[in-house]
PDB file of C-alpha atoms in Angstrom:
ATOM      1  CA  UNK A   1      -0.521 -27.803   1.725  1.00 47.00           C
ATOM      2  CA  UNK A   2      -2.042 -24.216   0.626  1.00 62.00           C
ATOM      3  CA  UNK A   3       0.156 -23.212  -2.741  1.00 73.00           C
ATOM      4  CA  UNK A   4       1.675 -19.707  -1.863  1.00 86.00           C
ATOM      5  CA  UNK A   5       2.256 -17.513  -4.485  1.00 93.00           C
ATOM      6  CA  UNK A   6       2.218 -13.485  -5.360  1.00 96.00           C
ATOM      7  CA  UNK A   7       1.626 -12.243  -8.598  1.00 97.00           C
ATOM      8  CA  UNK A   8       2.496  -8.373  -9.268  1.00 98.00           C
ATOM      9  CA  UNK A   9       0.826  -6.264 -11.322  1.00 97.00           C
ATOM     10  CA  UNK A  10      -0.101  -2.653 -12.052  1.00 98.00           C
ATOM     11  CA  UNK A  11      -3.074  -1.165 -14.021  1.00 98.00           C
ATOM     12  CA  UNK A  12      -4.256   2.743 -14.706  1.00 98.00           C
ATOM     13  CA  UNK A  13      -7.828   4.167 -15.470  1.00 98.00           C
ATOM     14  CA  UNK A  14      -8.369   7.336 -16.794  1.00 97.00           C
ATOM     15  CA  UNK A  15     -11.385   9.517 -17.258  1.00 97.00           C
ATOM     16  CA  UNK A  16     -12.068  12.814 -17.774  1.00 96.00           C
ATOM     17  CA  UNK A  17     -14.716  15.242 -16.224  1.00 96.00           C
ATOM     18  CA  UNK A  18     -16.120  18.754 -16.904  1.00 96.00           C
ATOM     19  CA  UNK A  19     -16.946  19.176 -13.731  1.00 96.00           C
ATOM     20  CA  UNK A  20     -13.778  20.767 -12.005  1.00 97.00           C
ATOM     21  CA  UNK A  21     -11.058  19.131  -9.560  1.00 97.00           C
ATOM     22  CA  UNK A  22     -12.484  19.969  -5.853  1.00 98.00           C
ATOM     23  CA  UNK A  23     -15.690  18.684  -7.360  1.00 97.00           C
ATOM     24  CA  UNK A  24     -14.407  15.461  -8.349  1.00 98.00           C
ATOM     25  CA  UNK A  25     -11.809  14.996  -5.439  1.00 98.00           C
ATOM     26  CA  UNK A  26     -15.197  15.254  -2.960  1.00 98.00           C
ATOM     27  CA  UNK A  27     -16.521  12.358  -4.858  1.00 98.00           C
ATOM     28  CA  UNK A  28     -13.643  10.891  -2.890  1.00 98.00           C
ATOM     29  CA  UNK A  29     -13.016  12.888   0.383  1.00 98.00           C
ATOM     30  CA  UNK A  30     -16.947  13.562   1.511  1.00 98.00           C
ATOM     31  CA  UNK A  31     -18.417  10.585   3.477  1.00 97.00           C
ATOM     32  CA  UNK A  32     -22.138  11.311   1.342  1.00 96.00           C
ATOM     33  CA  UNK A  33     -20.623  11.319  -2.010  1.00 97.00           C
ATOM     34  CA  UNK A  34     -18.235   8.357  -1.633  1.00 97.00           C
ATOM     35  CA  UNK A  35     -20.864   6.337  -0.561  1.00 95.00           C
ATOM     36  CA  UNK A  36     -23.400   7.175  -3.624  1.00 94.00           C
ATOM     37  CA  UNK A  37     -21.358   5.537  -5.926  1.00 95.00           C
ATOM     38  CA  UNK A  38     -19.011   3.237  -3.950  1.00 95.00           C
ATOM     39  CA  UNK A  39     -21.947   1.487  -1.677  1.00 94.00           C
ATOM     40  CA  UNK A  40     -24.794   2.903  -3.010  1.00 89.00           C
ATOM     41  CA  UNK A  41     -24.959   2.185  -6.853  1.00 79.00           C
ATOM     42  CA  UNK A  42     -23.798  -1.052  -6.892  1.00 77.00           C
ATOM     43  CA  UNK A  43     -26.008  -4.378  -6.666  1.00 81.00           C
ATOM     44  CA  UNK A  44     -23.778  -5.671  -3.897  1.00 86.00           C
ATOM     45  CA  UNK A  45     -25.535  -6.317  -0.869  1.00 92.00           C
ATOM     46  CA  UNK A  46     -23.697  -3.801   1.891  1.00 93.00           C
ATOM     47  CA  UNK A  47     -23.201  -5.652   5.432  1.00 94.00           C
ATOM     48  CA  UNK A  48     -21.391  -2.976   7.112  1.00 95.00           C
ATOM     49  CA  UNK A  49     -19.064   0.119   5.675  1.00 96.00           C
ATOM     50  CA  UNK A  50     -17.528   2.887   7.844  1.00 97.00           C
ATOM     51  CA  UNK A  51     -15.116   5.488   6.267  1.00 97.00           C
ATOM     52  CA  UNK A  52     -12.320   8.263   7.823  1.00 98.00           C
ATOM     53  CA  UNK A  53     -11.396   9.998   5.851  1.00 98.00           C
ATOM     54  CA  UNK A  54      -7.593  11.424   6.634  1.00 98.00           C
ATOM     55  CA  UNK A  55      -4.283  10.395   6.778  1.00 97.00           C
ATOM     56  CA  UNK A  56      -3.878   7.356   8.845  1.00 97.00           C
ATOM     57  CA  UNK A  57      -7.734   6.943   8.541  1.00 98.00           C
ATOM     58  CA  UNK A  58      -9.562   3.623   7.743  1.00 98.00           C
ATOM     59  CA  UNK A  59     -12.497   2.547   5.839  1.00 98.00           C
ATOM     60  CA  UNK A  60     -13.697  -0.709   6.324  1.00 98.00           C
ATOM     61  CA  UNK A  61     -16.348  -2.601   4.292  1.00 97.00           C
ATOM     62  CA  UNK A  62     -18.252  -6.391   4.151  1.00 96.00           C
ATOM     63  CA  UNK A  63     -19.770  -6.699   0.564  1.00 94.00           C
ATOM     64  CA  UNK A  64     -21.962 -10.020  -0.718  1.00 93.00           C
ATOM     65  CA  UNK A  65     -22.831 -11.018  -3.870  1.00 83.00           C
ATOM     66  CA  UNK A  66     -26.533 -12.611  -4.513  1.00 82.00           C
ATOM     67  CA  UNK A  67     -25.902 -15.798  -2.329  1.00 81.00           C
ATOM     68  CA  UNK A  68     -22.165 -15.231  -3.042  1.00 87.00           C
ATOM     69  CA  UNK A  69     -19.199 -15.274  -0.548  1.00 90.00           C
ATOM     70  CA  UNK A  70     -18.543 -12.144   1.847  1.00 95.00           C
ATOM     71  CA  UNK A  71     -15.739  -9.771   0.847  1.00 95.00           C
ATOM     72  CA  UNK A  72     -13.871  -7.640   3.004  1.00 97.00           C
ATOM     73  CA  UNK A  73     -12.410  -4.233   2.497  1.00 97.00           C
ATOM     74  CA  UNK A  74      -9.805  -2.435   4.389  1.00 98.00           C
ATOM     75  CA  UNK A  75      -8.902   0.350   3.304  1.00 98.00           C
ATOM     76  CA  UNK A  76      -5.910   3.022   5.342  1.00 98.00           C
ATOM     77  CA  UNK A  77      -5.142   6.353   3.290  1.00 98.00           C
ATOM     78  CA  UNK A  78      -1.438   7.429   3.353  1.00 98.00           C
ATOM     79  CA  UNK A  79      -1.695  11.071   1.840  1.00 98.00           C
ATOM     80  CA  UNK A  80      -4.004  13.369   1.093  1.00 98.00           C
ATOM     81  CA  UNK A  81      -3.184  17.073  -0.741  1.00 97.00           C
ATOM     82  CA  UNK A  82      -7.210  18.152  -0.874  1.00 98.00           C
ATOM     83  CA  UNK A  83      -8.235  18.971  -4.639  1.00 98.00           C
ATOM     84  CA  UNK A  84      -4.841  17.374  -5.873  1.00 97.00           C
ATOM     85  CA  UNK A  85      -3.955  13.414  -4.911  1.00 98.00           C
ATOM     86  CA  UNK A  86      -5.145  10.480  -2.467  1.00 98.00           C
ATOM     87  CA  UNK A  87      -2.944   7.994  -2.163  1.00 98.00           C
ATOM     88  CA  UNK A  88      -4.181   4.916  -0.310  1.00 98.00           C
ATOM     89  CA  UNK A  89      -3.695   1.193   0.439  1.00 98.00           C
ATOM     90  CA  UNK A  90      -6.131  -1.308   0.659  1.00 98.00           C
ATOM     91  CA  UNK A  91      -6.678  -5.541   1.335  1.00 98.00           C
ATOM     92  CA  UNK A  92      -9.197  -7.736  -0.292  1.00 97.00           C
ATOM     93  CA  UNK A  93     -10.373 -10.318   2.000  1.00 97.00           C
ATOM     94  CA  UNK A  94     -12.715 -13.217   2.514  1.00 95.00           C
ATOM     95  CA  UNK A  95     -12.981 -15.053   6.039  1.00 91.00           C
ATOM     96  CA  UNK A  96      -9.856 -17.501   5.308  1.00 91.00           C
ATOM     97  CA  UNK A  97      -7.657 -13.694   5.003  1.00 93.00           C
ATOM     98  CA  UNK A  98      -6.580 -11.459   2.030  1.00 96.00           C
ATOM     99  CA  UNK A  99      -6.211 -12.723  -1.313  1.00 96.00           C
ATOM    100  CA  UNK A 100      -4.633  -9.011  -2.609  1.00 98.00           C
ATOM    101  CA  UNK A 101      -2.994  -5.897  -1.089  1.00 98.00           C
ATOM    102  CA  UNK A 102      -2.627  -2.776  -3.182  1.00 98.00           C
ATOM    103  CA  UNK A 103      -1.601   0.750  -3.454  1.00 98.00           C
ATOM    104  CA  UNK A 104      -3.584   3.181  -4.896  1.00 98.00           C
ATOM    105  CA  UNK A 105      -2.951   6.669  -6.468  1.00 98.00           C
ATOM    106  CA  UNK A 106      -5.916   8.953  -7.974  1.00 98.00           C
ATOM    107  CA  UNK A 107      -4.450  12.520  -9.501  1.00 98.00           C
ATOM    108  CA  UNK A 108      -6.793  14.914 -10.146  1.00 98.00           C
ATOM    109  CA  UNK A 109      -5.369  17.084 -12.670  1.00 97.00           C
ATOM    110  CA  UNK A 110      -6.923  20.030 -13.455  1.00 97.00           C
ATOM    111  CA  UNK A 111      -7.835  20.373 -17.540  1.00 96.00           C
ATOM    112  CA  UNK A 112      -9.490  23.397 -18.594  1.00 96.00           C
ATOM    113  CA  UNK A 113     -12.449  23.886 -16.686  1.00 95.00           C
ATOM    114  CA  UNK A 114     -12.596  19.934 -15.702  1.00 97.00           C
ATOM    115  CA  UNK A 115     -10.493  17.484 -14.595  1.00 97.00           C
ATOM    116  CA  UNK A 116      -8.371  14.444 -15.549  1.00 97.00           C
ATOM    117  CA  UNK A 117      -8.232  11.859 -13.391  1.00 98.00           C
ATOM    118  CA  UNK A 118      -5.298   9.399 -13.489  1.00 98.00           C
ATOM    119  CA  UNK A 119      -6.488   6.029 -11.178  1.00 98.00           C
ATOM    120  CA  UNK A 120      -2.882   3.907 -10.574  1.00 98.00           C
ATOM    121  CA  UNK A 121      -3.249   0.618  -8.830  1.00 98.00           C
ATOM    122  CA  UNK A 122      -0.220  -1.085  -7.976  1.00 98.00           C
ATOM    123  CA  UNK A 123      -1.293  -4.828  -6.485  1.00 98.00           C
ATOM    124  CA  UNK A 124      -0.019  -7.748  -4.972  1.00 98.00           C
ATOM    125  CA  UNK A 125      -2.324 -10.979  -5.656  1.00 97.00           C
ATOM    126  CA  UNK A 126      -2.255 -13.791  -3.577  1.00 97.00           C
ATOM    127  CA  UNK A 127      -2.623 -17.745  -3.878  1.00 92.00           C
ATOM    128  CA  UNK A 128      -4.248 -17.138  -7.258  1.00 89.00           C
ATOM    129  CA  UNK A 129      -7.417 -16.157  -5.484  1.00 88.00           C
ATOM    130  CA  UNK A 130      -8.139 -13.138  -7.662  1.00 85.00           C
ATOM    131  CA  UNK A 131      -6.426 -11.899 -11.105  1.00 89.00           C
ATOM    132  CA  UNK A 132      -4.949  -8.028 -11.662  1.00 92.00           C
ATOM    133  CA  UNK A 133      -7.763  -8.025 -14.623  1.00 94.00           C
ATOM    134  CA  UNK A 134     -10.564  -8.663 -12.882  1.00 93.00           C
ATOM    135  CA  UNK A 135      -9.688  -6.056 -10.153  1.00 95.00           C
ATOM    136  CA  UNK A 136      -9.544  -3.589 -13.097  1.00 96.00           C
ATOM    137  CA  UNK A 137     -12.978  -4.805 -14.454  1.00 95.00           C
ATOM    138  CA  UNK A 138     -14.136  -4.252 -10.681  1.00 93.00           C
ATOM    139  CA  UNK A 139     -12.808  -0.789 -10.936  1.00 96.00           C
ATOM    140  CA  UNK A 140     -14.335   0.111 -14.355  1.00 96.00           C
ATOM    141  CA  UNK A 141     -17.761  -1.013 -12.480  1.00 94.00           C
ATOM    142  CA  UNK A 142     -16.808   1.691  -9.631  1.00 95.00           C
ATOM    143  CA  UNK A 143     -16.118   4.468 -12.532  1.00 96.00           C
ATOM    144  CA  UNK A 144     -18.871   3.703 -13.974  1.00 95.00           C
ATOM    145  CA  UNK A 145     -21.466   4.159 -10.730  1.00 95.00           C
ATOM    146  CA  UNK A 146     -18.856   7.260 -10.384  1.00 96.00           C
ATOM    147  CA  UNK A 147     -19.825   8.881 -13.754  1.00 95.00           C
ATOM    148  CA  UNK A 148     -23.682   8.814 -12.849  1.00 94.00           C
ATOM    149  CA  UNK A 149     -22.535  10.376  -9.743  1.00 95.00           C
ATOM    150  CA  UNK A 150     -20.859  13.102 -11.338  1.00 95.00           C
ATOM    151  CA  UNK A 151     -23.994  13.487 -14.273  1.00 91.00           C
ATOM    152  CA  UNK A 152     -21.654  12.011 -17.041  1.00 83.00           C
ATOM    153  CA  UNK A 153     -23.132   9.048 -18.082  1.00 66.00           C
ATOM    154  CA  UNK A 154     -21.470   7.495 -21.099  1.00 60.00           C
ATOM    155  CA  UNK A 155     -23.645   4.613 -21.694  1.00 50.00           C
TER     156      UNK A 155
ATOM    157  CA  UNK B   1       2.726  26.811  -6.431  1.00 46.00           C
ATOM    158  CA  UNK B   2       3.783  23.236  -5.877  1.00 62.00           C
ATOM    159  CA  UNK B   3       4.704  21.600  -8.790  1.00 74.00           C
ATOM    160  CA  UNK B   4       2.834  18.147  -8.285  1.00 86.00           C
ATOM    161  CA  UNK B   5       3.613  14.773  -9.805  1.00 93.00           C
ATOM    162  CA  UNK B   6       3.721  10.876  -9.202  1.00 96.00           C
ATOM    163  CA  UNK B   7       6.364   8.047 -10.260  1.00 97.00           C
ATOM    164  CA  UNK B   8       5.352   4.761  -9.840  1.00 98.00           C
ATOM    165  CA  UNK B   9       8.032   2.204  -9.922  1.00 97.00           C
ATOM    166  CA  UNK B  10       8.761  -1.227  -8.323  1.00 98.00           C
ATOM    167  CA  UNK B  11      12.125  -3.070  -7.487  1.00 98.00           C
ATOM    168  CA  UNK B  12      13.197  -6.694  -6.241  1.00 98.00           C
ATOM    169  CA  UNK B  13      16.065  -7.467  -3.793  1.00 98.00           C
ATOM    170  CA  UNK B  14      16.315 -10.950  -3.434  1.00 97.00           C
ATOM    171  CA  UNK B  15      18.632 -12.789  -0.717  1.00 97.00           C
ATOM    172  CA  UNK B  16      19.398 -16.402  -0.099  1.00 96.00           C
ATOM    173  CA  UNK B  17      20.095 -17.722   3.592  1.00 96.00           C
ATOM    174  CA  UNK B  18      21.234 -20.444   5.065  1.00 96.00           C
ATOM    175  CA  UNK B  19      18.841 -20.048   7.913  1.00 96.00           C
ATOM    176  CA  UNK B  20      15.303 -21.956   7.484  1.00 97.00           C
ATOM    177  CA  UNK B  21      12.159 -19.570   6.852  1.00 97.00           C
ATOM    178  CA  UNK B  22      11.092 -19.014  10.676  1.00 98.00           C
ATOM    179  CA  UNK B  23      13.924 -17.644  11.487  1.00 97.00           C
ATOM    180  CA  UNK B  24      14.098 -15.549   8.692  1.00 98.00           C
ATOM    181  CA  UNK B  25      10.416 -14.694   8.975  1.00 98.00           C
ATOM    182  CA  UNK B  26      11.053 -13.981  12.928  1.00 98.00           C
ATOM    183  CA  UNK B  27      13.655 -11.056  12.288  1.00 98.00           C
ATOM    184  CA  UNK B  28      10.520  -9.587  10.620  1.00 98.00           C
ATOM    185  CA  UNK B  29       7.932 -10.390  13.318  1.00 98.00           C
ATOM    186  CA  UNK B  30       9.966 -10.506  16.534  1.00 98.00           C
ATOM    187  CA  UNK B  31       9.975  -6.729  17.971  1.00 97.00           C
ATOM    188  CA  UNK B  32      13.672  -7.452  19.314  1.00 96.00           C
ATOM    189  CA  UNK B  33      14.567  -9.209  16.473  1.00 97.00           C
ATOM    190  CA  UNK B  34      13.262  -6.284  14.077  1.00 97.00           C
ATOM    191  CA  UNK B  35      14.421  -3.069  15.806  1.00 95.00           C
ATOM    192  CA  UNK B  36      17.667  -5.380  16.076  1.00 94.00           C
ATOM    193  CA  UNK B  37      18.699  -5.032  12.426  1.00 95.00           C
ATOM    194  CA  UNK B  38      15.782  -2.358  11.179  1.00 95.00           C
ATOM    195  CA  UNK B  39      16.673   0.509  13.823  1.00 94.00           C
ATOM    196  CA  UNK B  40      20.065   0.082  16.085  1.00 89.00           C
ATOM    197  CA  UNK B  41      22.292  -1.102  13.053  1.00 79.00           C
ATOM    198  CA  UNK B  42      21.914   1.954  11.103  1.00 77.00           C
ATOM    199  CA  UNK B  43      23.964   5.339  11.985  1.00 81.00           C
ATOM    200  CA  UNK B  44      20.506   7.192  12.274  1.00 86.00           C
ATOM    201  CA  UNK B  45      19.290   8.616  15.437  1.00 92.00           C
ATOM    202  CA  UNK B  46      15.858   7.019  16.366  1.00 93.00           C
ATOM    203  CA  UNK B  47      13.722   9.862  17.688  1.00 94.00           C
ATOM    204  CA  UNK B  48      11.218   7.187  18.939  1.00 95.00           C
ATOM    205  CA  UNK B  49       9.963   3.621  17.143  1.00 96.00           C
ATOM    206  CA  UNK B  50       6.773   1.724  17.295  1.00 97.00           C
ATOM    207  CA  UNK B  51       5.681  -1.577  16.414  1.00 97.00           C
ATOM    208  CA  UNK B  52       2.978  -3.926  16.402  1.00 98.00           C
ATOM    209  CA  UNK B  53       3.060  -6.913  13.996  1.00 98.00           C
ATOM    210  CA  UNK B  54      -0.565  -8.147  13.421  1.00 98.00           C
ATOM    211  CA  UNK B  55      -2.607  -7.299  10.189  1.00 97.00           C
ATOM    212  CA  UNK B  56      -3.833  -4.099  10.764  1.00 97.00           C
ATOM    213  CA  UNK B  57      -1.236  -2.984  13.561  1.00 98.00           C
ATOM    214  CA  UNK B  58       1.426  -0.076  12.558  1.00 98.00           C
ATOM    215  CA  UNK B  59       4.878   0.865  12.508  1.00 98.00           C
ATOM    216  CA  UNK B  60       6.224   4.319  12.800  1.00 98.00           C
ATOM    217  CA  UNK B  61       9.669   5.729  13.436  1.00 97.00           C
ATOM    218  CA  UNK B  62      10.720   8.991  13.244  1.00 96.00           C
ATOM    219  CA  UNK B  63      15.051   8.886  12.239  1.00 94.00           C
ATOM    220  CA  UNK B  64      17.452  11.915  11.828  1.00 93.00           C
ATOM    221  CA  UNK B  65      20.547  11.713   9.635  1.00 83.00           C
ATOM    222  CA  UNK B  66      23.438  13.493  11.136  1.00 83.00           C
ATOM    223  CA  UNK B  67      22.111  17.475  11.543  1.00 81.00           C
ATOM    224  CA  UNK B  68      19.410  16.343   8.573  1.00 88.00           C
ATOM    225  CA  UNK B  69      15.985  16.613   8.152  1.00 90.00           C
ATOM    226  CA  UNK B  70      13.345  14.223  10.364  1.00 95.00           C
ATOM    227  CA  UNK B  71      11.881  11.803   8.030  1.00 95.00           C
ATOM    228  CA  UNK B  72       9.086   9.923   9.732  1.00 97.00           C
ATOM    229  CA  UNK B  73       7.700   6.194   8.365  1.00 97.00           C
ATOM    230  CA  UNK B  74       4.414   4.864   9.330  1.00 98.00           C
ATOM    231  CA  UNK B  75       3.480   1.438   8.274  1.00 98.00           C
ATOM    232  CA  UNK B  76       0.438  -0.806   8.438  1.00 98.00           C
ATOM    233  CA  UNK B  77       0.630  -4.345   7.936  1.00 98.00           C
ATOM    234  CA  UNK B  78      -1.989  -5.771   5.782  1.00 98.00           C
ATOM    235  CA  UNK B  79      -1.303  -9.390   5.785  1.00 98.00           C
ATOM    236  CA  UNK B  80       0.395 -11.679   7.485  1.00 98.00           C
ATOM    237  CA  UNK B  81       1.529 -15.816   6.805  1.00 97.00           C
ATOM    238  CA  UNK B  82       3.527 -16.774   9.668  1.00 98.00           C
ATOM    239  CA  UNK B  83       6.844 -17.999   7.488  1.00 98.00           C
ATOM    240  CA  UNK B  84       5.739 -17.247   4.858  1.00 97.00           C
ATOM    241  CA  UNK B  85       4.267 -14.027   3.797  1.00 98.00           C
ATOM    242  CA  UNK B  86       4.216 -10.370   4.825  1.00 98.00           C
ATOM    243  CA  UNK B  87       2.734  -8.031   2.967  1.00 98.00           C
ATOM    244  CA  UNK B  88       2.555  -3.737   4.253  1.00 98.00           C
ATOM    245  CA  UNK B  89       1.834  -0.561   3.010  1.00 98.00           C
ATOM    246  CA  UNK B  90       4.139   2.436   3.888  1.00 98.00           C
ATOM    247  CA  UNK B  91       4.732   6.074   3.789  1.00 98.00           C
ATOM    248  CA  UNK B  92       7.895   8.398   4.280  1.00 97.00           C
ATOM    249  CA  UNK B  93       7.266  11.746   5.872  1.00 97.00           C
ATOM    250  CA  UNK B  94       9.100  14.924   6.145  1.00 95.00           C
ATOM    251  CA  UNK B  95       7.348  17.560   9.013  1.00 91.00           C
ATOM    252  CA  UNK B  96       5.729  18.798   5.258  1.00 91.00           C
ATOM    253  CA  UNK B  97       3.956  15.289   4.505  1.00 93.00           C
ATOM    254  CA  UNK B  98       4.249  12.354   2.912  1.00 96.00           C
ATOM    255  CA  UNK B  99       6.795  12.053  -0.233  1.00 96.00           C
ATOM    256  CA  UNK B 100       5.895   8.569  -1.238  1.00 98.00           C
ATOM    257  CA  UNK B 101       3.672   5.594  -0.452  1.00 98.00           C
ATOM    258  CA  UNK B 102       4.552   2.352  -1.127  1.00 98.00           C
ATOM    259  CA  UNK B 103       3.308  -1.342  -0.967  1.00 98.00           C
ATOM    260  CA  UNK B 104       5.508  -3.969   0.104  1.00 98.00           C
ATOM    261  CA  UNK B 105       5.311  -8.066  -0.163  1.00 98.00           C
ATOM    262  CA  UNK B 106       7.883 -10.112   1.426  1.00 98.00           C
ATOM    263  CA  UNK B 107       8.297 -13.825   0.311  1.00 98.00           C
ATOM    264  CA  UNK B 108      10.088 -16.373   2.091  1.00 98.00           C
ATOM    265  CA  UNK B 109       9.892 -19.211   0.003  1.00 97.00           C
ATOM    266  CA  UNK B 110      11.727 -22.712   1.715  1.00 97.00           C
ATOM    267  CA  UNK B 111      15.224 -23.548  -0.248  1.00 96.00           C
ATOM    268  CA  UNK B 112      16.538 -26.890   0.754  1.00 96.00           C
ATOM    269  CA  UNK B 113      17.261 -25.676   4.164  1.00 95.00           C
ATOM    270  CA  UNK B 114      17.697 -22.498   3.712  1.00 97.00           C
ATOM    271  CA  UNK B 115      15.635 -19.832   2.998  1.00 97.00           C
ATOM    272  CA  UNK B 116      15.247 -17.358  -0.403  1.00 97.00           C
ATOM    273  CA  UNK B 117      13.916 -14.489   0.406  1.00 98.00           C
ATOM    274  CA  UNK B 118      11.840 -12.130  -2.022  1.00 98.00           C
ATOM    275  CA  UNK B 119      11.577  -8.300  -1.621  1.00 98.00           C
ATOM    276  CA  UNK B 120       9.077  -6.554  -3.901  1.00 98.00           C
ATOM    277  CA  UNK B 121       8.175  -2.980  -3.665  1.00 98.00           C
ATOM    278  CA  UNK B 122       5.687  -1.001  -5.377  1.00 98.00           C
ATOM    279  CA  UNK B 123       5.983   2.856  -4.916  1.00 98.00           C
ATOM    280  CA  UNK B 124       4.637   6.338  -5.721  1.00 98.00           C
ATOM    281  CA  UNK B 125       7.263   8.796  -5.544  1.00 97.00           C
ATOM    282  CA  UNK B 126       5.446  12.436  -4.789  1.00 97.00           C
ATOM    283  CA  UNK B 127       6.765  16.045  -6.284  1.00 92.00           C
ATOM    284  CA  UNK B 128       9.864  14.626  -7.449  1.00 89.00           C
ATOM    285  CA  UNK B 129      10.993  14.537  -3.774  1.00 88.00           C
ATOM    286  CA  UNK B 130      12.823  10.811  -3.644  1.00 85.00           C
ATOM    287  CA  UNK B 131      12.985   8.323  -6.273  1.00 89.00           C
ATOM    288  CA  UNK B 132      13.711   5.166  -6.999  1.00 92.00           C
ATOM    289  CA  UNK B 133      16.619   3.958  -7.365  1.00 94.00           C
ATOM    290  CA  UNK B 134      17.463   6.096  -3.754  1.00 93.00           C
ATOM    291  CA  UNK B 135      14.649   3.981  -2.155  1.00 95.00           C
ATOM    292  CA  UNK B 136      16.306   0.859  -3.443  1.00 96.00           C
ATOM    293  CA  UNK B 137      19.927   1.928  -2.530  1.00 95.00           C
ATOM    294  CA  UNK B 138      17.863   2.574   1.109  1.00 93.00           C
ATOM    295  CA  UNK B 139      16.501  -0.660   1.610  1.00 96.00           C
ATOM    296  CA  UNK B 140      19.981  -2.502   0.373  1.00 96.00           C
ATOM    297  CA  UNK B 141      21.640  -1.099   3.485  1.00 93.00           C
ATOM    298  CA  UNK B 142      18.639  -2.172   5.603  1.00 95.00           C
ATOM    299  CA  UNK B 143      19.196  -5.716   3.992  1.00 96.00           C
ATOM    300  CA  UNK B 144      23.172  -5.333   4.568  1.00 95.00           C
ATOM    301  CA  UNK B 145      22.264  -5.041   8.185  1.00 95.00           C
ATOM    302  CA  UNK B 146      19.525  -7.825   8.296  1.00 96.00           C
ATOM    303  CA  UNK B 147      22.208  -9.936   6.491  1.00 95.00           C
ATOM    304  CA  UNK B 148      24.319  -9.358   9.963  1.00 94.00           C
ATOM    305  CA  UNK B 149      21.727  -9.840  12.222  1.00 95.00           C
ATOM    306  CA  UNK B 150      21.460 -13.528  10.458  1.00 95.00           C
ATOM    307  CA  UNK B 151      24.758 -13.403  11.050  1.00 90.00           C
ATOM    308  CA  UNK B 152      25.076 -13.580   6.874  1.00 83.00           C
ATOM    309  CA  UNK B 153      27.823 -11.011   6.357  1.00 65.00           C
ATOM    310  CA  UNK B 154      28.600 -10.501   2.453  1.00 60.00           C
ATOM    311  CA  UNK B 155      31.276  -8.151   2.916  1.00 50.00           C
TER     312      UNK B 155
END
């Protein structure tokens, strides 16, 4: 019998850019630049990946590791105030079914001629597939490849 | 100019039935058995209600208070464990937008025959438009009125 259990958890990322907030909220909203650093920059082999981006939109994604298993991504975006916040929710999934469900909020406040953006994710983890800190690690991967895209490297 | 903001909070209802998990999980998956206690208990008008309960399928109602302002809720269910697990992602609307987003995971865990039932949501609360402890006092009377359907009045 599969053990069921749901572990709760919530984790923030902040960085902050010079370049200013409609610049970093298209990293986001425009299907060219979300790609670059969410598909594009990562060593992830990309099976398929389609994005719509507006409220009630999806984006759907099938990622694989070097000879690893294939992960799914399902993504549905609940608000959008352009330049401002995203709010979104999102399932992790292999071909047995989600191990997570989360809600996501990215604020892009605006701080001087740059911005500060405040990354929330609130998750629910499943069967002890995956662990709250390794989704953040996954995320700090994702900010990183989204630095390069916005010329701020801080290697 | 819009003041703009985001609280992110969580809360637990928990309930204990005396009915076994499928029936418990059935007032949540059953279209008759969900508008039953979700949408004809309440004192809200229902200006029309949708629902289709399969991982990826949505939920939206629009309700009106008496003379009060439309608030709409679109849902999407993101996983699904037939008596066991459900967990969805939600919005509440005014004609203006979205004022929160919220993830939801709803645990029916077997209790000798019985079932305990475990409510966890995880919100964003926009612009300082709802909060809380509102959203909480919300969902009780939605679980006051599931409690009848199961024909588990606490009053």
């Amino acid at each position: 019998m599969t053990q069921h259990s749901i572990e709760h958890a919530s984790f923030t990322i902040e960085r902050t850019y010079s370049a200013p907030p409609p610049r970093v909220f298209a990293a986001w909203a425009d299907p060219a630049a979300k790609r670059r650093w969410f598909v594009e920059d990562l060593t992830w082999k990309t099976l398929d990946y389609e994005f719509d981006f507006r409220v009630g939109g999806r984006e759907h994604g099938r990622f694989q590791g070097e000879d690893g298993p294939v992960f799914i991504n399902d993504t549905v975006y609940l608000d959008i105030v352009p330049d401002r916040r995203i709010a979104f929710a999102y399932s992790m999934s292999t071909d047995d079914g989600p191990f997570s469900a989360s809600l996501v909020t990215v604020d892009f406040q605006p701080k001087g001629q740059g911005t500060k953006l405040v990354f929330t994710e609130q998750g629910a983890f499943f069967d002890g597939f995956d662990q709250p800190t390794m989704r953040q690690t996954g995320w700090g991967w994702l900010f990183d490849a989204l630095d390069r895209a916005l010329g701020e490297t801080r290697d």
